[in-house]
Amino acid sequence: MLPPGVPASKTAQKSAPLKETAEDQAAPQPRFEKAPAKSPAQKALEKLGLRRDIDLALHLPLRYEDETRIVRLSEAQNGDVVQIEGQVIHSEITLSPRRQLRVTVDDGSDTCVLRFLHFYPSHQKALSVGAQVRVRGEIRGGFAGREMVHPSFKAAGGALPGALTPIYPTVAGLPQAYLRKAVLGGLSRADLSETIPSQFLTKNMAESLWSLREALQFLHHPTPAVALDTLEDRSHPAWQRLKAEELLAQQLSQLQARRVRAAMRAPPLAGLAMRGTQCTLQEQLLERLPFRLTAAQQRVCAEIETDLQKSIPMHRLLQGDVGAGKTVVAALAAARCMDAGWQCALMAPTEILAEQHFRKLISWLEPLGITTAWLTGSQKAKERREMLALIESGEAGLVIGTHAVIQDKVKFKNLALAIIDEQHRFGVAQRLALRSKMTDDGHEPHLLMMTATPIPRTLAMSYYADLDVSTLDELPPGRTPIVTKVVGEARRDEVIERIRGQIAEGRQIYWVCPLIEESESIDLVNATQTHEALSAALPGVMVGLLHSRMPVAEKKVVMSLFADGLMAVLVSTTVIEVGVDIPNASLMVIEHAERFGLSQLHQLRGRVGRGAAASACVLLYSTGEAPRLGETARARLKAMVETNDGFEIARRDLEIRGPGEFLGARQSGAPLLRFADLATDAVLLAWARELAPVLLTQHAELAHRHVLRWLGGKAEYLKA
Ligand code: ADP
Ligand code: MG
């Protein structure tokens, strides 16, 4: 029988109580020659993306442990992580409060108890009375004097290392000791020759950058004399070099992507091939709109028009807060495309969103004689075949759908404009696939990406060298601001009372329950219970339920009941599919609001406040077992109350999460910045921006090597 919490694998049995010490002894040698079968640790290395020697060399420590010194117990403070050496003077297994091994060590200055809740006879033996041991762990003030819980230990007397011990980011199945050896090997074999000519290694007049080799060797094995805080906050010159390198790689690859794109051709969408001198589709559409474009919409449309008339493919991100009116901008771009005699495709991340676009766009465009094709994973084979034929023959000028649009079977006659809604929900590969739908080689369609999660301006300007950004910074007129309240779980009844009031006024309500990815069943229980409770509390009111595991057809029924105003309250788990436009909805309740990210909360809130009625958002939070909300959750909820502005929200999100995460693959498709921080490394970023074009033109070979070193195969992705 294994003690609780100890995995049943053999290495784990050996190493569980000893942590790194045991791994040092038990870890297999890393092997990088052609091994017949991959060990779990090798697979774990690959999972971390550590394939090449240089990848290993660039895998930098999270933190360090100081094993270079032995500390006297009398000089150690509680809370210090220290290494001591002494003699075991007592050892026993006690049974209360639970079974544990308690060992007392005396180092001549004081004593300390070592406690092990999981242990094996071998540990007991190694720590028997009289043994001289070297122990490392955190000193705590325990119930019966000072103690260390689960310290690592080994026999006393071995040589002390000359450098701090690096602790690397790792994953399950990859022991530190194995990783450490692998990194060391990578570091010694990797080509670390300079890619930045020395005249550029001056960041400013006062400071010059270390060489890459120096910096890496130092970061993997810093001397104990280093001020640890300069490693922690990454202000140390060695870190500066690494961050400069990384930013330069980003800037270079973006520039390269831009140049590649500039060499591609796209059809200039200027002429009126189809319509001759008649009024253009675009003009007719504008005339038929039930509203006037805002100044921001007009400006953005003009920016897009200018791009579309060029024979270089457009690569533009349209960002605008939820409800800012991006759809009509997309429709006008599509109309321009069809005016010129080409096809346009619009892809949305979910079926409900796609269908909503479909309905809106056909209501605008079909009266103008446009045939629109509809593609989704759930449609019947016969319908699908008809649609594919319409697309291939070119009869359908506009194609709207989900991921189904990029399937191999879909052949366009002449695609010239691809529009992607909520672009951050698509993977890079999917965006590339859509662009490859253009039939001609060497040609690409124009690409318009839309997002309601704005990239803060500073980021957009500095980081996305290969992206043009248009911004809708104005909401259509007549909206009343949404009032947001943070309410504790205990006041649920008041919220329900409020719902009654809204229903009495003929309004509709969203109630969103969180999506916990790892446990869909819990979500379901949560949402189902809420649905039942609300149905019981609101007799005579239609309360609907929408969750991720419902069949699409059923979802559609629920959505249309809600859209038609027959259903007053919609309880939903499927956060993503709430991206709908129902102006009569005036109250959004978000349950367990503390579990959502800031941008997500803002997106959800944007589902209300679309009509003229005053709207509100209630953030219901629950602290669960914990006595109070975590700091991050509190900061998020506070930001929600304080501002309705999507850009301000994005700025705060950046503050709370840091740009690394903001730029995470899921958000933007751009590879994560691992080391640099755009907020604090502005000087380095400026340096990299300036250097990139120079390097690319004057030292193309070095530039190429630099990008390859940092991005390897991932550089391809930057084109998307
Ligand atoms: P989002 O940017 O979130 O995709 P939508 O395109 O769905 O926003 O627009 C939100 C709502 O505002 C829709 O009902 C749309 O018809 C309406 N709308 C868009 N532009 C204007 C405008 N200029 N004046 C009034 N209403 C508008
Ligand atoms: Mg939209």
XYZ file of C-alpha atoms and ligand atoms in Angstrom, residues 290-294 297 320-329 356-357 360 364 421-422 450-452 472 475-477 479 580-581 583 606-607 610, ligand 1:
63
model
C -31.694 51.320 -40.581
C -29.028 53.526 -39.016
C -26.228 55.864 -39.990
C -22.652 54.756 -39.583
C -20.836 56.298 -36.669
C -17.298 53.114 -38.498
C -13.923 47.291 -31.354
C -15.615 46.879 -28.062
C -18.555 44.523 -27.821
C -21.524 46.175 -29.468
C -19.390 48.683 -31.348
C -20.883 47.529 -34.650
C -18.217 45.448 -36.346
C -20.700 43.354 -38.307
C -21.805 46.157 -40.566
C -18.183 47.041 -41.293
C -26.464 35.152 -36.345
C -24.156 36.688 -38.921
C -28.197 39.522 -40.387
C -29.182 43.044 -45.715
C -14.902 37.053 -36.451
C -13.617 36.733 -32.895
C -12.274 41.089 -35.998
C -12.030 41.033 -32.254
C -13.774 42.483 -29.259
C -13.819 51.309 -33.490
C -20.295 53.005 -29.661
C -23.383 53.620 -31.765
C -25.516 56.386 -30.261
C -26.820 53.249 -25.678
C -25.427 37.072 -29.607
C -27.240 40.300 -30.224
C -31.238 44.253 -27.725
C -21.469 43.401 -23.566
C -24.415 41.134 -24.344
C -27.526 46.895 -26.748
P -20.095 43.849 -32.400
O -19.079 44.891 -32.699
O -20.080 43.459 -30.978
O -20.038 42.677 -33.337
P -22.600 44.283 -33.697
O -22.063 44.417 -35.058
O -23.306 43.030 -33.346
O -21.484 44.577 -32.608
O -23.537 45.541 -33.429
C -24.271 45.680 -32.247
C -25.619 46.288 -32.532
O -25.491 47.646 -32.900
C -26.329 45.605 -33.669
O -27.695 45.489 -33.336
C -26.121 46.566 -34.826
O -27.126 46.440 -35.800
C -26.165 47.900 -34.145
N -25.439 48.967 -34.822
C -24.274 48.844 -35.507
N -23.875 50.029 -35.980
C -24.802 50.942 -35.610
C -24.956 52.363 -35.804
N -24.064 53.073 -36.470
N -26.025 52.951 -35.243
C -26.929 52.233 -34.562
N -26.846 50.911 -34.348
C -25.804 50.263 -34.864
